[in-house]
Amino acid sequence: MSAEKQRPQVPMVMYEPHPERYREPSAPELGQDGGYEYPSPPPYSYRETTIVEEPVYLVPQPPIIVAGIFSSKPTSTICPSCRQHITTQVTYRLGKLSYLLCTSLCMVGCCFGCCFVPLFIKIFKDADHYCPYCQFHIYRYKRL
Ligand SMILES: [Zn+2]
């Protein structure tokens, strides 16, 4: 049983009509001169060229315009980084208005601690809006 199966019933004959055709006609004959032993370009070099040309995925993503954030309060918008619909996390930081009020109060005469009050009041501070998912800094609301 197994001996009959091992016998090849259909002879596999590969017809190669002209294998010389696959060679480039401009290929120099090596060995004639003897001195030049540079590696000849392989006949399948065109395949390497195909592999080198990697498809560059330049997906034309439309830029997300962050709109609607004109306050220091958490705002619902679309994150430009992770592209999710989010409500921004707001972090308050000292801005120009805080320092300006502090300097103004100090010049007026409130030099005994009152001038530092604007540094601790939120409504005088700038607001940084962050994405709650990817912590991407989306927008900075400046008082001045
Ligand atoms: Zn995000």
mmCIF file of C-alpha atoms and ligand atoms in Angstrom:
data_model
loop_
_atom_site.group_PDB
_atom_site.id
_atom_site.type_symbol
_atom_site.label_atom_id
_atom_site.label_comp_id
_atom_site.label_asym_id
_atom_site.label_seq_id
_atom_site.Cartn_x
_atom_site.Cartn_y
_atom_site.Cartn_z
ATOM 1 C CA MET A 1 0.000 0.000 0.000
ATOM 2 C CA SER A 2 2.573 2.486 1.077
ATOM 3 C CA ALA A 3 4.982 1.512 -1.669
ATOM 4 C CA GLU A 4 2.447 2.407 -4.309
ATOM 5 C CA LYS A 5 1.787 5.741 -2.712
ATOM 6 C CA GLN A 6 5.436 6.594 -2.605
ATOM 7 C CA ARG A 7 5.787 5.995 -6.274
ATOM 8 C CA PRO A 8 5.309 9.249 -8.134
ATOM 9 C CA GLN A 9 2.454 8.690 -10.482
ATOM 10 C CA VAL A 10 2.633 11.978 -12.265
ATOM 11 C CA PRO A 11 6.110 12.949 -13.269
ATOM 12 C CA MET A 12 6.741 16.524 -12.376
ATOM 13 C CA VAL A 13 8.337 18.122 -15.329
ATOM 14 C CA MET A 14 9.051 21.775 -15.131
ATOM 15 C CA TYR A 15 9.171 23.369 -18.493
ATOM 16 C CA GLU A 16 11.618 26.157 -18.562
ATOM 17 C CA PRO A 17 11.599 27.303 -22.137
ATOM 18 C CA HIS A 18 14.345 29.873 -21.924
ATOM 19 C CA PRO A 19 16.039 30.276 -18.581
ATOM 20 C CA GLU A 20 18.544 32.543 -20.244
ATOM 21 C CA ARG A 21 15.827 35.128 -20.595
ATOM 22 C CA TYR A 22 15.737 35.764 -16.892
ATOM 23 C CA ARG A 23 19.254 37.076 -16.955
ATOM 24 C CA GLU A 24 19.832 40.632 -17.807
ATOM 25 C CA PRO A 25 21.416 40.908 -21.193
ATOM 26 C CA SER A 26 23.640 43.724 -20.009
ATOM 27 C CA ALA A 27 25.184 41.643 -17.232
ATOM 28 C CA PRO A 28 28.915 41.470 -17.691
ATOM 29 C CA GLU A 29 30.525 38.109 -17.987
ATOM 30 C CA LEU A 30 32.533 37.519 -14.890
ATOM 31 C CA GLY A 31 35.637 35.471 -14.861
ATOM 32 C CA GLN A 32 36.847 36.612 -18.217
ATOM 33 C CA ASP A 33 38.973 39.418 -16.934
ATOM 34 C CA GLY A 34 39.764 37.712 -13.666
ATOM 35 C CA GLY A 35 40.475 40.912 -11.794
ATOM 36 C CA TYR A 36 36.965 42.088 -11.173
ATOM 37 C CA GLU A 37 35.190 40.108 -8.526
ATOM 38 C CA TYR A 38 32.559 42.558 -7.571
ATOM 39 C CA PRO A 39 29.260 40.980 -6.674
ATOM 40 C CA SER A 40 27.071 40.868 -9.675
ATOM 41 C CA PRO A 41 23.561 42.187 -9.252
ATOM 42 C CA PRO A 42 21.300 39.269 -8.594
ATOM 43 C CA PRO A 43 18.514 38.762 -11.084
ATOM 44 C CA TYR A 44 15.950 39.144 -8.307
ATOM 45 C CA SER A 45 17.152 42.567 -7.310
ATOM 46 C CA TYR A 46 13.911 44.101 -8.429
ATOM 47 C CA ARG A 47 12.174 42.306 -5.577
ATOM 48 C CA GLU A 48 14.397 43.995 -3.036
ATOM 49 C CA THR A 49 13.531 47.301 -4.544
ATOM 50 C CA THR A 50 9.897 46.492 -4.079
ATOM 51 C CA ILE A 51 10.405 45.676 -0.413
ATOM 52 C CA VAL A 52 12.372 48.852 0.240
ATOM 53 C CA GLU A 53 9.495 50.951 -0.944
ATOM 54 C CA GLU A 54 7.486 50.721 2.219
ATOM 55 C CA PRO A 55 4.035 52.176 2.035
ATOM 56 C CA VAL A 56 4.040 55.322 4.050
ATOM 57 C CA TYR A 57 0.807 55.590 5.897
ATOM 58 C CA LEU A 58 0.054 59.242 5.738
ATOM 59 C CA VAL A 59 -3.518 59.091 6.771
ATOM 60 C CA PRO A 60 -4.940 62.502 6.110
ATOM 61 C CA GLN A 61 -6.380 63.207 9.504
ATOM 62 C CA PRO A 62 -8.240 66.440 9.631
ATOM 63 C CA PRO A 63 -6.870 68.699 12.329
ATOM 64 C CA ILE A 64 -9.184 69.000 15.246
ATOM 65 C CA ILE A 65 -9.876 72.578 16.029
ATOM 66 C CA VAL A 66 -10.338 73.021 19.728
ATOM 67 C CA ALA A 67 -13.282 75.297 19.957
ATOM 68 C CA GLY A 68 -15.570 76.268 22.700
ATOM 69 C CA ILE A 69 -12.969 76.686 25.429
ATOM 70 C CA PHE A 70 -13.162 80.307 26.342
ATOM 71 C CA SER A 71 -13.402 80.016 30.066
ATOM 72 C CA SER A 72 -11.532 78.654 33.016
ATOM 73 C CA LYS A 73 -14.161 76.045 33.752
ATOM 74 C CA PRO A 74 -14.107 72.422 32.621
ATOM 75 C CA THR A 75 -15.476 72.254 29.130
ATOM 76 C CA SER A 76 -16.629 69.427 26.944
ATOM 77 C CA THR A 77 -14.641 69.185 23.754
ATOM 78 C CA ILE A 78 -12.784 66.703 21.572
ATOM 79 C CA CYS A 79 -9.246 65.846 22.551
ATOM 80 C CA PRO A 80 -6.842 66.511 19.663
ATOM 81 C CA SER A 81 -4.615 63.695 20.850
ATOM 82 C CA CYS A 82 -6.876 60.749 21.599
ATOM 83 C CA ARG A 83 -9.859 62.143 19.704
ATOM 84 C CA GLN A 84 -12.378 61.358 22.362
ATOM 85 C CA HIS A 85 -15.211 63.462 23.506
ATOM 86 C CA ILE A 86 -14.081 64.634 26.895
ATOM 87 C CA THR A 87 -14.658 67.122 29.608
ATOM 88 C CA THR A 88 -11.422 68.903 30.279
ATOM 89 C CA GLN A 89 -9.562 68.818 33.541
ATOM 90 C CA VAL A 90 -8.626 72.296 34.649
ATOM 91 C CA THR A 91 -5.443 73.115 36.476
ATOM 92 C CA TYR A 92 -4.991 76.661 37.684
ATOM 93 C CA ARG A 93 -1.646 78.305 37.470
ATOM 94 C CA LEU A 94 -0.300 81.742 38.114
ATOM 95 C CA GLY A 95 -0.630 84.016 35.176
ATOM 96 C CA LYS A 96 0.137 87.561 34.275
ATOM 97 C CA LEU A 97 -2.981 88.868 35.933
ATOM 98 C CA SER A 98 -2.022 87.357 39.256
ATOM 99 C CA TYR A 99 1.373 88.992 39.239
ATOM 100 C CA LEU A 100 -0.024 92.255 37.933
ATOM 101 C CA LEU A 101 -2.576 92.478 40.717
ATOM 102 C CA CYS A 102 0.027 91.513 43.254
ATOM 103 C CA THR A 103 2.355 94.241 42.037
ATOM 104 C CA SER A 104 -0.450 96.771 41.889
ATOM 105 C CA LEU A 105 -1.575 96.042 45.415
ATOM 106 C CA CYS A 106 1.968 96.287 46.621
ATOM 107 C CA MET A 107 2.405 99.671 44.937
ATOM 108 C CA VAL A 108 -0.846 100.937 46.382
ATOM 109 C CA GLY A 109 0.344 100.115 49.836
ATOM 110 C CA CYS A 110 -0.947 96.679 50.627
ATOM 111 C CA CYS A 111 2.463 95.307 51.386
ATOM 112 C CA PHE A 112 1.522 93.420 54.503
ATOM 113 C CA GLY A 113 0.299 90.236 53.000
ATOM 114 C CA CYS A 114 -2.686 91.588 51.137
ATOM 115 C CA CYS A 115 -0.727 91.790 47.908
ATOM 116 C CA PHE A 116 -0.376 88.003 47.856
ATOM 117 C CA VAL A 117 -4.103 87.424 47.906
ATOM 118 C CA PRO A 118 -4.442 87.429 44.097
ATOM 119 C CA LEU A 119 -1.926 84.600 43.951
ATOM 120 C CA PHE A 120 -4.377 82.313 45.724
ATOM 121 C CA ILE A 121 -7.607 83.287 44.024
ATOM 122 C CA LYS A 122 -8.631 81.119 41.119
ATOM 123 C CA ILE A 123 -10.404 83.770 39.157
ATOM 124 C CA PHE A 124 -7.143 85.619 38.734
ATOM 125 C CA LYS A 125 -5.202 82.600 37.591
ATOM 126 C CA ASP A 126 -4.751 81.106 34.181
ATOM 127 C CA ALA A 127 -6.416 77.797 33.495
ATOM 128 C CA ASP A 128 -4.811 74.837 31.790
ATOM 129 C CA HIS A 129 -7.212 72.413 30.182
ATOM 130 C CA TYR A 130 -6.048 68.809 30.084
ATOM 131 C CA CYS A 131 -7.511 65.666 28.645
ATOM 132 C CA PRO A 132 -8.577 63.368 31.502
ATOM 133 C CA TYR A 133 -7.633 60.278 29.488
ATOM 134 C CA CYS A 134 -4.286 61.023 27.902
ATOM 135 C CA GLN A 135 -3.348 64.113 29.938
ATOM 136 C CA PHE A 136 -2.842 66.055 26.760
ATOM 137 C CA HIS A 137 -2.575 69.790 27.279
ATOM 138 C CA ILE A 138 -5.380 71.111 25.142
ATOM 139 C CA TYR A 139 -5.702 74.742 25.884
ATOM 140 C CA ARG A 140 -4.529 77.451 28.219
ATOM 141 C CA TYR A 141 -7.024 80.075 29.184
ATOM 142 C CA LYS A 142 -5.158 83.279 29.914
ATOM 143 C CA ARG A 143 -6.628 86.129 31.838
ATOM 144 C CA LEU A 144 -4.361 88.546 30.071
HETATM 145 ZN ZN ZN B 1 -6.929 62.837 25.103
#
